[in-house]
PDB file of C-alpha atoms in Angstrom:
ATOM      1  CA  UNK A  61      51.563 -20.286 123.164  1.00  0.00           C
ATOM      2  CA  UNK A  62      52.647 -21.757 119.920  1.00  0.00           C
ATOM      3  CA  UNK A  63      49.197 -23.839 119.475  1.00  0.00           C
ATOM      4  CA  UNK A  64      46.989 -21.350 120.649  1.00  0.00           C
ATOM      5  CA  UNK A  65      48.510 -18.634 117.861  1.00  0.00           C
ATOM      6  CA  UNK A  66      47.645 -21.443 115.094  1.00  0.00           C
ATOM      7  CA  UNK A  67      44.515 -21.887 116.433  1.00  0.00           C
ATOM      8  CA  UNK A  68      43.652 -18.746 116.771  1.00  0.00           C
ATOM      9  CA  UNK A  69      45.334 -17.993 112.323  1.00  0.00           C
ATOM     10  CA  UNK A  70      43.472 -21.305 111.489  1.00  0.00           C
ATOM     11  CA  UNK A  71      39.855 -19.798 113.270  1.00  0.00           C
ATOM     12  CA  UNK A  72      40.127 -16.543 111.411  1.00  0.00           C
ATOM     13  CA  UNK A  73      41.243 -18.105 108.275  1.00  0.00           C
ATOM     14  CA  UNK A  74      37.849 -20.619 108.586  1.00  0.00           C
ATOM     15  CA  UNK A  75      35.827 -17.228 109.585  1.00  0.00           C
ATOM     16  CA  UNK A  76      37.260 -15.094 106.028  1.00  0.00           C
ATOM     17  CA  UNK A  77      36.743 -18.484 104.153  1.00  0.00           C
ATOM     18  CA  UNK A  78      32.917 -18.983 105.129  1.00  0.00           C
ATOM     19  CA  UNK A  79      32.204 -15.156 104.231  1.00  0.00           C
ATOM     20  CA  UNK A  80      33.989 -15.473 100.673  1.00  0.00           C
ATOM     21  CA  UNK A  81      31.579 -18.550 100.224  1.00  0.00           C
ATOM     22  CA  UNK A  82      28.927 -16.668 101.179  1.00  0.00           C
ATOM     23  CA  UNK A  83      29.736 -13.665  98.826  1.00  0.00           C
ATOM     24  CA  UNK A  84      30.542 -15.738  95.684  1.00  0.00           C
ATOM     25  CA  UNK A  85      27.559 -18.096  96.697  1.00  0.00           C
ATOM     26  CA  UNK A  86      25.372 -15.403  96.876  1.00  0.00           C
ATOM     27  CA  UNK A  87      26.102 -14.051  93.192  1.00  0.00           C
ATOM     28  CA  UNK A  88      25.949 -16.835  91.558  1.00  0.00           C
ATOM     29  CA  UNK A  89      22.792 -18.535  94.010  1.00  0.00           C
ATOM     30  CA  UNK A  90      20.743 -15.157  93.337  1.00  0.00           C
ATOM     31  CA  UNK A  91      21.603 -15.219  89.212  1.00  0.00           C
ATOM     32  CA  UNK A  92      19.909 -18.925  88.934  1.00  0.00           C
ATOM     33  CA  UNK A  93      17.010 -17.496  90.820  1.00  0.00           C
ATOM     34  CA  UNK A  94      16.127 -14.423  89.499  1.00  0.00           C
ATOM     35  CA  UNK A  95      16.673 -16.438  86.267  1.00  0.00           C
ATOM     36  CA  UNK A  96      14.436 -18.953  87.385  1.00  0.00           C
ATOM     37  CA  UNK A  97      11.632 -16.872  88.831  1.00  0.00           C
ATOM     38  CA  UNK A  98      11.938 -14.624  85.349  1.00  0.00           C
ATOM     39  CA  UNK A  99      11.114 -17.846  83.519  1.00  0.00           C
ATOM     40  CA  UNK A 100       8.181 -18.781  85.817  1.00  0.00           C
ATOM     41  CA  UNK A 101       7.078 -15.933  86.212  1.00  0.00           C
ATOM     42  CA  UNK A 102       6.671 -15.251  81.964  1.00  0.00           C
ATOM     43  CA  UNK A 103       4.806 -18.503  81.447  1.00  0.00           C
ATOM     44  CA  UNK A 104       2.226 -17.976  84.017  1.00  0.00           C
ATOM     45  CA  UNK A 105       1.782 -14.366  82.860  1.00  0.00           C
ATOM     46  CA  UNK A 106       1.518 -15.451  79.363  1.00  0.00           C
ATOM     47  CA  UNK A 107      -1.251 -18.514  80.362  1.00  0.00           C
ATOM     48  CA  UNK A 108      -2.853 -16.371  82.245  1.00  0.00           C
ATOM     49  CA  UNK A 109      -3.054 -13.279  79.245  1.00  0.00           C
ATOM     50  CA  UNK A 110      -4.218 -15.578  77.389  1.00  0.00           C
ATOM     51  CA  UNK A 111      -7.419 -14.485  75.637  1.00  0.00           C
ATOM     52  CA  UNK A 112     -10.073 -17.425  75.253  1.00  0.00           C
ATOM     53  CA  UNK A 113     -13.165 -16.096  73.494  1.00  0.00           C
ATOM     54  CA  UNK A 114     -10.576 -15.069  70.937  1.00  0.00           C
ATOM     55  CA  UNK A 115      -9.212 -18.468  70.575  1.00  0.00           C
ATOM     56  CA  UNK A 116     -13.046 -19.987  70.430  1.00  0.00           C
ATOM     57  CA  UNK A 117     -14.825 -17.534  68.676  1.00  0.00           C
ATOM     58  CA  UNK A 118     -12.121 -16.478  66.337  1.00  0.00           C
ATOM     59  CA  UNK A 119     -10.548 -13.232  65.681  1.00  0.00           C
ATOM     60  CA  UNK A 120      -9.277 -11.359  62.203  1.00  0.00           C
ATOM     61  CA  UNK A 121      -6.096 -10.281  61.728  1.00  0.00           C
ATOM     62  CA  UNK A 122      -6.054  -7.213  59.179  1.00  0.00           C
ATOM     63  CA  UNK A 123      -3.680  -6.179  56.426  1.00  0.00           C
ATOM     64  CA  UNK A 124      -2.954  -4.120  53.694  1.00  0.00           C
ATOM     65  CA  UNK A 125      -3.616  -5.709  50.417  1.00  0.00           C
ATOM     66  CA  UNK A 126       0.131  -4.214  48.891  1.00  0.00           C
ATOM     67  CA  UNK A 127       1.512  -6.759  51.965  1.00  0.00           C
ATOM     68  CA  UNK A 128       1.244  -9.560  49.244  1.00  0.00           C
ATOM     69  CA  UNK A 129       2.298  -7.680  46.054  1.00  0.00           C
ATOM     70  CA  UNK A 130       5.770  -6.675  47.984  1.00  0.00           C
ATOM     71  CA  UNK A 131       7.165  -9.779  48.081  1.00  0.00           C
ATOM     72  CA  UNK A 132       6.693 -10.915  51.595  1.00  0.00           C
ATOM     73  CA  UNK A 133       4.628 -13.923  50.849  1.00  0.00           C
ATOM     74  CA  UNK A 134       5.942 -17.699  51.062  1.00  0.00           C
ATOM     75  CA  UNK A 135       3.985 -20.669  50.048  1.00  0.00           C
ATOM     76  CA  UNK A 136       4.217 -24.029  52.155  1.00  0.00           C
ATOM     77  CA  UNK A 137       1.986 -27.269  51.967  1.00  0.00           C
ATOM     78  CA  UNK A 138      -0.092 -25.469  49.609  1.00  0.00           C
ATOM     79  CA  UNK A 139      -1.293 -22.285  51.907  1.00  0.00           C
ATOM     80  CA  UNK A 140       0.652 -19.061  51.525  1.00  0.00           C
ATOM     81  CA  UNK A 141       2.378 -17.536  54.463  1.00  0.00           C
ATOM     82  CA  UNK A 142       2.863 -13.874  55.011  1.00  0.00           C
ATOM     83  CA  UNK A 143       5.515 -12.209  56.379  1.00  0.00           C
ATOM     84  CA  UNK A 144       4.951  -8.875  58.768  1.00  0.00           C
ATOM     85  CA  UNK A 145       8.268  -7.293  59.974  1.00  0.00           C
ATOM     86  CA  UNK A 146       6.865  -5.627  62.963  1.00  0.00           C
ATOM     87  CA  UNK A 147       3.360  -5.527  64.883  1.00  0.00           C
ATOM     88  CA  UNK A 148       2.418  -1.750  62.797  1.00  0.00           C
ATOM     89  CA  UNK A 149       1.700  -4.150  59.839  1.00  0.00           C
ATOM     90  CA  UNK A 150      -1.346  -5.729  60.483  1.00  0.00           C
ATOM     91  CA  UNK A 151      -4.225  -5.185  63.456  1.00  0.00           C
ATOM     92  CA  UNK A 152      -6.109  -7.471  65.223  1.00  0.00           C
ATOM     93  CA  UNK A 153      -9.914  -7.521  65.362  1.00  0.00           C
ATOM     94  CA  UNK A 154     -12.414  -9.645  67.458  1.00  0.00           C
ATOM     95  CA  UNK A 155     -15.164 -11.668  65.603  1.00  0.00           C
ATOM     96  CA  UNK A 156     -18.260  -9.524  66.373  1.00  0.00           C
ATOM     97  CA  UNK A 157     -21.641  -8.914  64.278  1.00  0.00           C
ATOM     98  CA  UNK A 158     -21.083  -5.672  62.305  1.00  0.00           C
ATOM     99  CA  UNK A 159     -17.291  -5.804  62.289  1.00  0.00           C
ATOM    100  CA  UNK A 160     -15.908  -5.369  58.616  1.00  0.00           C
ATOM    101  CA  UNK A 161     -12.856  -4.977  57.028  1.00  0.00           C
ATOM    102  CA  UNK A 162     -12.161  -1.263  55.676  1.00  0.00           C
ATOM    103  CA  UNK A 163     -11.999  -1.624  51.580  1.00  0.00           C
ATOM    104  CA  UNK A 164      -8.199  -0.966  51.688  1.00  0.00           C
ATOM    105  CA  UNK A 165      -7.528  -4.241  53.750  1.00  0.00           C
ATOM    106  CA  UNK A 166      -7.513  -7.721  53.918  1.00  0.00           C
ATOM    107  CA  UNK A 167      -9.081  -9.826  56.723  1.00  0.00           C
ATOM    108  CA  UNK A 168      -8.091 -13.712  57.532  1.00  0.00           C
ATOM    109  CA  UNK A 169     -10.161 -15.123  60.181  1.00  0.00           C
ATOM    110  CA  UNK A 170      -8.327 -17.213  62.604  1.00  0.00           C
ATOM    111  CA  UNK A 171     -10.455 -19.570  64.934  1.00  0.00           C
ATOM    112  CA  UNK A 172      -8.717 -22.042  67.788  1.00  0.00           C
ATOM    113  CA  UNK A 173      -5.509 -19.803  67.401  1.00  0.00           C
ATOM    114  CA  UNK A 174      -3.820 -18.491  70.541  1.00  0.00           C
ATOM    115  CA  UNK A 175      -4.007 -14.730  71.228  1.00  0.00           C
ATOM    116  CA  UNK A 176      -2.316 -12.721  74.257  1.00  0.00           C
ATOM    117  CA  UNK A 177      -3.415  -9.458  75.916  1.00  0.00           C
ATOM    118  CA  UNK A 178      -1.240  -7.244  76.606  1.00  0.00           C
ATOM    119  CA  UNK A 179      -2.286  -5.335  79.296  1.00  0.00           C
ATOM    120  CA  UNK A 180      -3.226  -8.873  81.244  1.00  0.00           C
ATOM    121  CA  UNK A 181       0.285  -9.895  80.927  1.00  0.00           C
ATOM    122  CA  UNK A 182       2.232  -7.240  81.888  1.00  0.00           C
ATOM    123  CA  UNK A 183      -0.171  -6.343  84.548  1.00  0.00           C
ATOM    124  CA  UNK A 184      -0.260 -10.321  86.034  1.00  0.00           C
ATOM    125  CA  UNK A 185       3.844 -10.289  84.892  1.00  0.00           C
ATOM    126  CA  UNK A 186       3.978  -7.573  87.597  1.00  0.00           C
ATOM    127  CA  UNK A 187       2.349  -8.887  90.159  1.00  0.00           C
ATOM    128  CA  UNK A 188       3.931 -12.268  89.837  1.00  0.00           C
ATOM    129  CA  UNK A 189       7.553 -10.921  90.109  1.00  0.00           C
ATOM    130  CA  UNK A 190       6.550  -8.994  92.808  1.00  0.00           C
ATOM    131  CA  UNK A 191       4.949 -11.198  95.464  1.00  0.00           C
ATOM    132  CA  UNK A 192       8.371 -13.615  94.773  1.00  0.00           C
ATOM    133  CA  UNK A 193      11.231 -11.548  94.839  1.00  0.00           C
ATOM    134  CA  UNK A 194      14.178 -10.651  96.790  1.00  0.00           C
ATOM    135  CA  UNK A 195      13.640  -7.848  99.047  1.00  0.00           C
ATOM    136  CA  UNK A 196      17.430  -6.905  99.674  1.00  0.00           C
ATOM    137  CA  UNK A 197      17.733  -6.184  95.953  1.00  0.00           C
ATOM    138  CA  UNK A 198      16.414  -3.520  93.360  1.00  0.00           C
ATOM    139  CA  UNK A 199      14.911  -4.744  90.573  1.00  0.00           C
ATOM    140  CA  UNK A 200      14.452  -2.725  86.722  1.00  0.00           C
ATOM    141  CA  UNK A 201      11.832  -4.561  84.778  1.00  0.00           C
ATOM    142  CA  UNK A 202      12.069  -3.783  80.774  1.00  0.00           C
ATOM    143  CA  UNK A 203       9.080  -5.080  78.689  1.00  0.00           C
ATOM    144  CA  UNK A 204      10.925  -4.710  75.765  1.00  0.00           C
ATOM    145  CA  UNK A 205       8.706  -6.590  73.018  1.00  0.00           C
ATOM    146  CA  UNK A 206       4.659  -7.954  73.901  1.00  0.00           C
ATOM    147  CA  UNK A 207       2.996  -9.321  70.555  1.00  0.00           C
ATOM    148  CA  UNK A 208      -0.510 -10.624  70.976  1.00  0.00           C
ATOM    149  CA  UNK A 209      -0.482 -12.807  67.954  1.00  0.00           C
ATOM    150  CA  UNK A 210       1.385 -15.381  67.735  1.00  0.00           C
ATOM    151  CA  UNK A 211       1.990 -14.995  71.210  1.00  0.00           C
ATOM    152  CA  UNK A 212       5.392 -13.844  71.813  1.00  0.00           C
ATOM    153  CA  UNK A 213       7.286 -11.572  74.565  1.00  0.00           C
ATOM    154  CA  UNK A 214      10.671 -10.115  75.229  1.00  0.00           C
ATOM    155  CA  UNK A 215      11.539  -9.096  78.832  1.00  0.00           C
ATOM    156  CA  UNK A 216      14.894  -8.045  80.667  1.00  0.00           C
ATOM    157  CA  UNK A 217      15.252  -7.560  84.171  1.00  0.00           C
ATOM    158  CA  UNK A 218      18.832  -5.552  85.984  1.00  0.00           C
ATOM    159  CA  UNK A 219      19.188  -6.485  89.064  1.00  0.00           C
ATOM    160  CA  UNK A 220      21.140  -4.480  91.578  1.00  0.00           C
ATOM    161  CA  UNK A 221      22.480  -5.310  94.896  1.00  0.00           C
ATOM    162  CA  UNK A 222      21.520  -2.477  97.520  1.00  0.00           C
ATOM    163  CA  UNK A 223      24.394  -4.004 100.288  1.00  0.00           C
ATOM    164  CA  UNK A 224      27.406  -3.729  98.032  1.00  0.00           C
ATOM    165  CA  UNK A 225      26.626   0.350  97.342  1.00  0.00           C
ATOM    166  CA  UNK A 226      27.195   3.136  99.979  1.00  0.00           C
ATOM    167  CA  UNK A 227      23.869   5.190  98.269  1.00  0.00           C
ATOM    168  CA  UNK A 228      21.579   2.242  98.430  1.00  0.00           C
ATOM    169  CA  UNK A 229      18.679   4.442  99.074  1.00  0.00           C
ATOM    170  CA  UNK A 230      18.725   6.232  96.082  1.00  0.00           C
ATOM    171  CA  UNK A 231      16.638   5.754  93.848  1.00  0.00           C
ATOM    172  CA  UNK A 232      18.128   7.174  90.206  1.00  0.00           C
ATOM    173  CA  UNK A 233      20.169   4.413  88.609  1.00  0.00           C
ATOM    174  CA  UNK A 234      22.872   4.110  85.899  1.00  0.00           C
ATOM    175  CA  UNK A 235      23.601   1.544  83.341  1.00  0.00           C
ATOM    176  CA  UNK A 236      26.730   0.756  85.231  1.00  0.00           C
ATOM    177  CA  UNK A 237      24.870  -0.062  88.997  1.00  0.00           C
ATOM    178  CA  UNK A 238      23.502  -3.338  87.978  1.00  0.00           C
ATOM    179  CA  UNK A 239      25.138  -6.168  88.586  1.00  0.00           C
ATOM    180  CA  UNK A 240      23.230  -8.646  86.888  1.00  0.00           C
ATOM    181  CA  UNK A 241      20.947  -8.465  83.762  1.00  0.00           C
ATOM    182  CA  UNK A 242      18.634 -11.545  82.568  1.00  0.00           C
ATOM    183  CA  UNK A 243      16.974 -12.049  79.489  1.00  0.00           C
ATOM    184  CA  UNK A 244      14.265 -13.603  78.092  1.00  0.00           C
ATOM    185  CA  UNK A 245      12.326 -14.070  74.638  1.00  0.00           C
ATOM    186  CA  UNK A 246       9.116 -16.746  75.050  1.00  0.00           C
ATOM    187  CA  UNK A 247       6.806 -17.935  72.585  1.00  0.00           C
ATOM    188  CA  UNK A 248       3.469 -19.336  73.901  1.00  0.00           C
ATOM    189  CA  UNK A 249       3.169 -22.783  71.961  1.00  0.00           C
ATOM    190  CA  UNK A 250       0.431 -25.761  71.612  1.00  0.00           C
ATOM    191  CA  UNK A 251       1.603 -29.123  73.054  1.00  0.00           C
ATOM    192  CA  UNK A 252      -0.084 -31.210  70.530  1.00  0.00           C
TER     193      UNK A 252
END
């Protein structure tokens, strides 16, 4: 009777050890991937925003002409650099016939220079993270930051575990129901 009882201690204790694995395996398993597929998922979006007739036929970026007398301008190598502090700054025109710069601004022309849509990459972004992720999990994408030139894009994703809440059809959520939040700021460069 002895044996049996420790057989029977050591069978349960194998049984609760396998589903604490599984638990803190599936945390920390499901954290790498979402990480992973976030990653993934922003470079393909990005290559495939990526506007080509812009980046062969050119495109002008736009600015106000005070942008240089405030200070914000660095030179380097002999060409002089401005500085914008947000995307409200300057606009971005395509290179067509009849396309001129207003008298109040001034117009660089940028040719072989990489240029992102934004609806294309939030749109393929979506659709990406969609087909690939975890179905037993809800998901809150934040595009926080998209700017088309140069190409750069700031995206955080909560992630929430439906089997650990009671309510898990619900569909309101607080800050404090997600278990998880990744991060990530990419910037499309040229491999030369």
């Amino acid at each position: 009777m002895k044996t049996a009882m420790w057989a029977v201690f050591l069978f349960i204790l194998g049984i609760i050890g396998i589903v604490l694995i599984n638990i803190f395996g599936n945390i920390t398993t499901t954290n790498q991937q979402d990480y992973t597929l976030i990653k993934n998922t922003t470079e393909a979006a990005m290559l495939d925003a990526l506007d080509i007739a812009s980046y062969r036929g050119g495109f002008y970026i736009c600015f106000s002409p005070s942008k240089i007398h405030d200070g914000n301008t660095q030179s380097e190598n002999g060409k002089q650099t401005i500085q914008f502090d947000n995307k409200s700054e300057y606009t971005i025109r395509l290179r067509r016939p009849g396309v001129e710069a207003n008298s109040n601004e001034i117009c660089n022309l940028l040719v072989n220079e990489y240029k992102i849509n934004q609806d294309v990459f939030i749109e393929s972004f979506l659709r990406r993270l969609s087909n690939n992720i975890n179905n037993n999990k809800s998901y809150r994408v934040t595009v926080q930051e998209v700017i088309e030139y140069p190409p750069k894009v700031s995206i955080r994703i909560d992630t929430y575990n439906t089997y650990n809440s009671t309510e898990s059809t619900t569909l309101e959520f607080s800050e404090g129901d997600f278990n998880i939040r990744n991060q990530i700021d990419a910037i499309l460069e040229e491999k030369y």
